[in-house]
mmCIF file of C-alpha atoms in Angstrom:
data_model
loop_
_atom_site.group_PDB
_atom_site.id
_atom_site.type_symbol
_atom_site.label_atom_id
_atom_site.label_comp_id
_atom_site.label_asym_id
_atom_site.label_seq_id
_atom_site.Cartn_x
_atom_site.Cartn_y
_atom_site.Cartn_z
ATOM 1 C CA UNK I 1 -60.511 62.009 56.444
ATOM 2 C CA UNK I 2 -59.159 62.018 52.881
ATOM 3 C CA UNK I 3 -59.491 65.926 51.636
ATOM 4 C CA UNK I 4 -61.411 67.329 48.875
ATOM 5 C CA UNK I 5 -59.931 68.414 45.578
ATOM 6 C CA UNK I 6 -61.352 71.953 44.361
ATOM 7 C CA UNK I 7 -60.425 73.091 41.066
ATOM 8 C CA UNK I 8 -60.898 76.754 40.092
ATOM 9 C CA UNK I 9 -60.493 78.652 36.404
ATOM 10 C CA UNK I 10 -60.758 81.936 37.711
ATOM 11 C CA UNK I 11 -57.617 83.897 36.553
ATOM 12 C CA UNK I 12 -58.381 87.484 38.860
ATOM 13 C CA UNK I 13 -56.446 86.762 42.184
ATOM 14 C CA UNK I 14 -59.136 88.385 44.409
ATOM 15 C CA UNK I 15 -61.782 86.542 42.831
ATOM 16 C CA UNK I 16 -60.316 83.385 42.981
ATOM 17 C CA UNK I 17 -59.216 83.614 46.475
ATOM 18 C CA UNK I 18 -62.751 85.135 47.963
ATOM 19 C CA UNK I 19 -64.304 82.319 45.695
ATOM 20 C CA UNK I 20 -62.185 79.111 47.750
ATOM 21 C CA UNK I 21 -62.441 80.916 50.926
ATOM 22 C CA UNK I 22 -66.286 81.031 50.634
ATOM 23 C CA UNK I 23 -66.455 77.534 49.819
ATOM 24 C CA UNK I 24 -64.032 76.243 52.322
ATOM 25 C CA UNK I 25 -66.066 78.225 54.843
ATOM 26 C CA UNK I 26 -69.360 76.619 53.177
ATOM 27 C CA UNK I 27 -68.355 73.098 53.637
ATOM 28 C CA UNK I 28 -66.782 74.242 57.297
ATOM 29 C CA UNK I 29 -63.317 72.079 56.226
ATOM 30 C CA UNK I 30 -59.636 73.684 57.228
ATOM 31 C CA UNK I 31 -57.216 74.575 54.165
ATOM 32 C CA UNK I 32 -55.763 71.025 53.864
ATOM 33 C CA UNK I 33 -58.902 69.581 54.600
ATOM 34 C CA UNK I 34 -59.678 70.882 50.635
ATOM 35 C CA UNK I 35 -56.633 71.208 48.310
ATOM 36 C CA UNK I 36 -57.188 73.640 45.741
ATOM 37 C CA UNK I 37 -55.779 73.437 41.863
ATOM 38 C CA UNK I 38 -56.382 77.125 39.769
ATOM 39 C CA UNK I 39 -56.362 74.854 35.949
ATOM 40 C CA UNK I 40 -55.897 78.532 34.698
ATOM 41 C CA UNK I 41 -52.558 78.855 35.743
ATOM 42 C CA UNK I 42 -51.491 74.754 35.659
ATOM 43 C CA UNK I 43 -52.253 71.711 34.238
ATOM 44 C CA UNK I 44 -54.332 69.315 36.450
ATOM 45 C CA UNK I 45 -51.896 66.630 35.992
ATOM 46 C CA UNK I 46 -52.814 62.982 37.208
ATOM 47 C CA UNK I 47 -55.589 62.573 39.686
ATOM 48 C CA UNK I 48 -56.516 59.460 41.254
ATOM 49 C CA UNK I 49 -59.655 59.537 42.247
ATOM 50 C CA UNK I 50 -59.418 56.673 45.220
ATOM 51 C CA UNK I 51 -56.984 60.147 47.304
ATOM 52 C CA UNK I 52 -60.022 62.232 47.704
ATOM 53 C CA UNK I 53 -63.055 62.297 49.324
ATOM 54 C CA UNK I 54 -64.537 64.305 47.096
ATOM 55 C CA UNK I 55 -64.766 67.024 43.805
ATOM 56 C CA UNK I 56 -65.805 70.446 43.835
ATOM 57 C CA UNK I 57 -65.577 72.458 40.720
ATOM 58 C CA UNK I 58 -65.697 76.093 40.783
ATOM 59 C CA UNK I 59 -67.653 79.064 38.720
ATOM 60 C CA UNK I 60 -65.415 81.435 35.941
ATOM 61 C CA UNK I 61 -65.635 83.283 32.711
ATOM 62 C CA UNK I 62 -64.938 80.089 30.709
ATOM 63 C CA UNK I 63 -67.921 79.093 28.408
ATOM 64 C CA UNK I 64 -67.958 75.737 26.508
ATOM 65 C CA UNK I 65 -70.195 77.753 24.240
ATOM 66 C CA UNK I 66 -67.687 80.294 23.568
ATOM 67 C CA UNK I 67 -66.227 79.946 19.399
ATOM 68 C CA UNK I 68 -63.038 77.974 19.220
ATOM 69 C CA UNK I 69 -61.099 80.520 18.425
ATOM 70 C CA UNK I 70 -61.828 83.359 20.881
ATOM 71 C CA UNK I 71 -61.129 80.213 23.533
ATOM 72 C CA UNK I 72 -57.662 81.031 25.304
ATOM 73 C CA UNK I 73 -54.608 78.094 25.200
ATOM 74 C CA UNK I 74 -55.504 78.144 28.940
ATOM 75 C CA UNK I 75 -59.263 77.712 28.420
ATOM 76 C CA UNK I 76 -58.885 75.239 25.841
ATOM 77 C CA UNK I 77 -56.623 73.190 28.227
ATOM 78 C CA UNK I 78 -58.841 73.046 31.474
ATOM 79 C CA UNK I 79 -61.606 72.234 29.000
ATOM 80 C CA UNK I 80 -60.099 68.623 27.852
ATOM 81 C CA UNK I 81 -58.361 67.711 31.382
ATOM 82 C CA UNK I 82 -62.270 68.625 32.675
ATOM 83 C CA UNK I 83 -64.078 66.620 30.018
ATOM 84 C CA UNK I 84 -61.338 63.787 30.597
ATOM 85 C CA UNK I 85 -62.130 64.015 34.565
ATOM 86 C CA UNK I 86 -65.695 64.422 34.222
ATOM 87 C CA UNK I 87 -65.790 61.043 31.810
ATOM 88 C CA UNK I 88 -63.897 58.999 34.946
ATOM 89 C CA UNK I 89 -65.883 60.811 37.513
ATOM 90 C CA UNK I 90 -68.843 59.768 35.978
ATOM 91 C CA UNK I 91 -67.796 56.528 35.339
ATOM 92 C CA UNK I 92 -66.562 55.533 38.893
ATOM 93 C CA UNK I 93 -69.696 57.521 40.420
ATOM 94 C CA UNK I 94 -67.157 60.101 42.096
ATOM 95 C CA UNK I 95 -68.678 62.186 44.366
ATOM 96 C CA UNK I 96 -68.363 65.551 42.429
ATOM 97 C CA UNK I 97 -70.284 68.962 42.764
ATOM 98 C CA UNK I 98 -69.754 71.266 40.081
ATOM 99 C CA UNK I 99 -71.132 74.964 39.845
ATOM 100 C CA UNK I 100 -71.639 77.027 37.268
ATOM 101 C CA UNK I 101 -68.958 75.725 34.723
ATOM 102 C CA UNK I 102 -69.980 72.392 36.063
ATOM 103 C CA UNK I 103 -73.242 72.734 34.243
ATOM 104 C CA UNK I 104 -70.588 72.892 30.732
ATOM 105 C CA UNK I 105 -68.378 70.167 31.771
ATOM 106 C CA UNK I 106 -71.084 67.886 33.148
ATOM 107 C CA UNK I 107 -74.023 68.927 30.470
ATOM 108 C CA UNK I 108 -72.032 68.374 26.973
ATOM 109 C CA UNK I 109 -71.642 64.613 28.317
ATOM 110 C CA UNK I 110 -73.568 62.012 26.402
ATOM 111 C CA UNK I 111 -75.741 63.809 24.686
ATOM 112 C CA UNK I 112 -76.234 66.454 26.459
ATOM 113 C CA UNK I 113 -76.143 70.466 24.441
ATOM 114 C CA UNK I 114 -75.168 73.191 26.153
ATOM 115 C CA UNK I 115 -75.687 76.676 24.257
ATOM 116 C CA UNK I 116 -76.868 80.243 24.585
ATOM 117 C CA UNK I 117 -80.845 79.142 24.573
ATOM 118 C CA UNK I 118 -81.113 79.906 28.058
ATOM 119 C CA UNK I 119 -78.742 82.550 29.411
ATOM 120 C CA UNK I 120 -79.722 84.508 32.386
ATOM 121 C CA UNK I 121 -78.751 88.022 33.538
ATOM 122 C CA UNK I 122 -77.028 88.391 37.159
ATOM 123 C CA UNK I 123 -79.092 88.420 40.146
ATOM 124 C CA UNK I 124 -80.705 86.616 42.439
ATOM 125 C CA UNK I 125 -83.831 84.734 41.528
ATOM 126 C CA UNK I 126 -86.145 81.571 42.623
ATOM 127 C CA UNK I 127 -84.758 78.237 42.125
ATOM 128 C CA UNK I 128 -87.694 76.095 42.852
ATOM 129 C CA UNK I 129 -86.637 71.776 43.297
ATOM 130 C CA UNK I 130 -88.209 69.170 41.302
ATOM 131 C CA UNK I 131 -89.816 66.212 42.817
ATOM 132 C CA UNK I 132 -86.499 64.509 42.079
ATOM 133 C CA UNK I 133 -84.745 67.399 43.674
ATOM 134 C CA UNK I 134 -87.034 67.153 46.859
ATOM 135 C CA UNK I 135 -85.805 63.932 47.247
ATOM 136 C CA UNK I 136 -82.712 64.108 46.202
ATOM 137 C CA UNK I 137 -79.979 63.101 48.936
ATOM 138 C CA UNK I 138 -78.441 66.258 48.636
ATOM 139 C CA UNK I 139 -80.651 69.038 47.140
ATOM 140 C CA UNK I 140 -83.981 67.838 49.743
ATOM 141 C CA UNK I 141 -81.401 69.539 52.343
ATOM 142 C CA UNK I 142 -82.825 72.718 50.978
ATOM 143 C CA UNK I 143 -86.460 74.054 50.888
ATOM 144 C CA UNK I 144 -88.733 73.399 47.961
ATOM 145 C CA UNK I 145 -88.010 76.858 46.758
ATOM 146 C CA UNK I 146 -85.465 79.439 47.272
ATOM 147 C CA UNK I 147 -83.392 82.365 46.342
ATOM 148 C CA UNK I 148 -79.782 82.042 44.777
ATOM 149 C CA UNK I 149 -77.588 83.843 42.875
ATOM 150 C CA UNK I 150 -76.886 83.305 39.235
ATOM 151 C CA UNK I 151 -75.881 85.184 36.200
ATOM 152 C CA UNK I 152 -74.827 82.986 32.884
ATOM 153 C CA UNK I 153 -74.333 83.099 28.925
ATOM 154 C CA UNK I 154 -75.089 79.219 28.319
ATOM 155 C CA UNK I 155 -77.049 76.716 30.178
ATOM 156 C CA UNK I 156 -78.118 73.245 29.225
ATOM 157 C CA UNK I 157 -80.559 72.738 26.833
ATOM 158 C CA UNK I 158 -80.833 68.899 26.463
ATOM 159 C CA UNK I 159 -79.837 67.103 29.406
ATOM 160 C CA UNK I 160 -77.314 64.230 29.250
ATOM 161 C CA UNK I 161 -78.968 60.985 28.674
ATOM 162 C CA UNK I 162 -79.783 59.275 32.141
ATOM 163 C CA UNK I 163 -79.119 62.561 34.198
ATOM 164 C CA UNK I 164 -82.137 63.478 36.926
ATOM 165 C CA UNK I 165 -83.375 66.816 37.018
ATOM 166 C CA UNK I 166 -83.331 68.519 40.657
ATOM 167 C CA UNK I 167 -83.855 72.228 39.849
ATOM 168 C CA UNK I 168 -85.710 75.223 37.492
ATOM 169 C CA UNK I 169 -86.298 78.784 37.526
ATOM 170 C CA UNK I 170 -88.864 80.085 35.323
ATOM 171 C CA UNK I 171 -86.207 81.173 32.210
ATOM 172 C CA UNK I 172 -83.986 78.398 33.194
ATOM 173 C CA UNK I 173 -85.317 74.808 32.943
ATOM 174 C CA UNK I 174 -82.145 72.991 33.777
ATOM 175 C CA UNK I 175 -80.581 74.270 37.137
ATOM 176 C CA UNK I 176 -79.292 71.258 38.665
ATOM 177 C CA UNK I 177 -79.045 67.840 37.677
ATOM 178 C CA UNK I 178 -77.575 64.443 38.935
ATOM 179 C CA UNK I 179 -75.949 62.205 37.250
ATOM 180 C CA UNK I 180 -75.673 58.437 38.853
ATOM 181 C CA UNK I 181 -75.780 58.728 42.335
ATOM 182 C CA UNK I 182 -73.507 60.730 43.443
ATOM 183 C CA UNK I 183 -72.481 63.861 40.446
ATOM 184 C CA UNK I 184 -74.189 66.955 40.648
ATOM 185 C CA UNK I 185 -74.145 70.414 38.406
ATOM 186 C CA UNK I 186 -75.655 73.493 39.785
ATOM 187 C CA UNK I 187 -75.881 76.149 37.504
ATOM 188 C CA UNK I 188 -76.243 78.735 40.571
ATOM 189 C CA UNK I 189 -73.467 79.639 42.928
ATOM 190 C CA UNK I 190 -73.899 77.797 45.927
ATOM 191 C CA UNK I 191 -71.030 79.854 47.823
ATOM 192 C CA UNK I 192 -71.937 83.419 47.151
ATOM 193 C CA UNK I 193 -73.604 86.034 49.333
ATOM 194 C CA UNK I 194 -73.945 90.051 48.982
ATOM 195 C CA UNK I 195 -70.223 91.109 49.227
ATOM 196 C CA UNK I 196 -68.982 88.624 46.886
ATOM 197 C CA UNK I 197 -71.459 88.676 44.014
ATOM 198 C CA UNK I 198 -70.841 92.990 44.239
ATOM 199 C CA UNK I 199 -67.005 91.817 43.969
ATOM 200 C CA UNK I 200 -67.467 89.646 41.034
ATOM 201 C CA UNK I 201 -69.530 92.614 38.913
ATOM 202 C CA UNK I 202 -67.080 94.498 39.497
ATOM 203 C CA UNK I 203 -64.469 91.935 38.512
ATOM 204 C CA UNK I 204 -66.291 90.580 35.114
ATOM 205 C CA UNK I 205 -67.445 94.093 34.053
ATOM 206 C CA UNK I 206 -65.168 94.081 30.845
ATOM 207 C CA UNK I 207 -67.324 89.704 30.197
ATOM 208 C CA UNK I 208 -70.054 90.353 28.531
ATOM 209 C CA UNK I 209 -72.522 89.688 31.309
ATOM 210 C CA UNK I 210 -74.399 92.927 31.564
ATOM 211 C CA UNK I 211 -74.030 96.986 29.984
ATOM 212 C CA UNK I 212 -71.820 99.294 31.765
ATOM 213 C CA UNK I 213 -74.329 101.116 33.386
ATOM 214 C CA UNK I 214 -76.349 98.492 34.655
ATOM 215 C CA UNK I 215 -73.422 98.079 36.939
ATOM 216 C CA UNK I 216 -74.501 100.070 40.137
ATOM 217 C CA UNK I 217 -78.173 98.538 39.673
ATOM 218 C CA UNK I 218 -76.744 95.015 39.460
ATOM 219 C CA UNK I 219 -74.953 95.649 42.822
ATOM 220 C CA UNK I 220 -77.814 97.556 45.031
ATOM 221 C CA UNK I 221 -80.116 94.314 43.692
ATOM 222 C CA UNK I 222 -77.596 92.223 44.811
ATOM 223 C CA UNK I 223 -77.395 93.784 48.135
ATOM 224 C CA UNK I 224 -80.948 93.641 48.866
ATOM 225 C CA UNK I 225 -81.855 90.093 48.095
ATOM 226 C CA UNK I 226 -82.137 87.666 50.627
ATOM 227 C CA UNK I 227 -80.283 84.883 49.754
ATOM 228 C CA UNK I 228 -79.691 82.221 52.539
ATOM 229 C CA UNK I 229 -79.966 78.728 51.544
ATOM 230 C CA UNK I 230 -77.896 77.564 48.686
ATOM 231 C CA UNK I 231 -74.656 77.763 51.186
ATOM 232 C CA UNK I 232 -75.845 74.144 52.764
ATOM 233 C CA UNK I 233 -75.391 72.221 49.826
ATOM 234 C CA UNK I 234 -71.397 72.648 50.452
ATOM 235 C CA UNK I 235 -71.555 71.529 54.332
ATOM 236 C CA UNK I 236 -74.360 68.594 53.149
ATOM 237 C CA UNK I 237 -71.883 67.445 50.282
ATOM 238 C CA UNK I 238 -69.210 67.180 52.853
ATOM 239 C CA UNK I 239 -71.187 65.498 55.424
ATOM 240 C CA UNK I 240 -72.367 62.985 52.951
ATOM 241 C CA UNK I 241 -69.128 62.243 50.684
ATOM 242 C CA UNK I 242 -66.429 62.805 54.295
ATOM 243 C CA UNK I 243 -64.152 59.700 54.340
#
């Protein structure tokens, strides 16, 4: 089998190591089974598509909303080698799952805005499937509705032109989306459950994403959802896209 290719932003060592672990264990590969590039500490370099089986793109603090100039050299960076891969990805009809800062690579293509509009505090709450979604090769592996884990700035507000809606929640219309047949942004975490989503408020306490002593509530919410079903879009991706 060729491997997969997962790229990651995340610049806190725990974080970013918990984060790959949870998705290697999601898609149930082995270590060189998915080869992992951190853009925030190197550039991506040249990547031919034909070596992998696959693209999966991991969550962070970057924000393709965030002003220009509060945007690290770092950020900046990962943010043109993405846009450059996402174009080719797109283009070829890679496979290529993207979460979280996949909605900002994926969504500012062709037409497509991504801004504040639509921001969502962390938590877990119900991601309900569109009839696209229900039929959708890889998002019908999961019920019609269910509980995941989010917490954003920006979302998409106007889709890219052509891309297929798959997924809502009730403040968020844009969740998930296709593009061709085989790229995919999820603007939920696919990978988390309750010890990792308590690990990552602690982690991005000092981000923006909620008031200091919301911190402890965040975390006992966290702990108490039920939260089961996102996980199988990493093993279906594999067992779709494995070649």
């Amino acid at each position: 089998m060729k491997p997969f290719l997962f790229l990651g932003t995340r610049a806190e060592d725990d974080v970013a190591q918990q984060e790959y672990d949870a998705v290697l264990a999601g898609c149930g590969l082995r270590p060189d089974e998915l080869v992992r590039v951190r853009l925030e500490e190197r550039p991506l370099g040249d990547v031919d598509l034909d070596d992998w089986s696959g693209i999966i793109l991991g969550g962070g603090p970057f924000n393709m909303s965030d002003p220009d100039d509060a945007k690290s050299p770092a950020q900046r960076r990962a943010e043109a080698e993405l846009h450059a891969l996402a174009v080719r990805v797109v283009e070829a009809d890679v496979p290529f799952l993207g979460a979280c800062y996949g909605i900002g690579v994926l969504g500012t293509l062709d037409g497509g805005v991504v801004d504040r509009t639509y921001g969502e505090p962390i938590g877990a709450l119900p991601v309900r499937l569109t009839e696209e979604g229900r039929t959708d090769p890889l998002f019908g592996a999961l019920p019609a509705e269910f509980a995941a884990y989010l917490g954003h700035k920006e979302a998409v507000a106007r889709l890219p032109d052509g891309a297929v809606l798959l997924a809502s929640t009730d403040t968020c219309p844009v969740h998930a989306f296709r593009i061709g047949r085989n790229v995919y942004a999820t603007q939920f975490h696919p990978e988390l459950d309750p010890v990792a989503i308590c690990d990552r408020i602690d982690a991005y306490s000092a981000h923006g994403y909620y008031e200091p002593h919301e911190q402890e509530q965040l975390k006992a919410a966290a702990r108490e959802a039920l939260v089961t079903e996102p996980v199988r879009l990493l093993a279906r991706f594999v067992e779709l896209h494995a070649r």
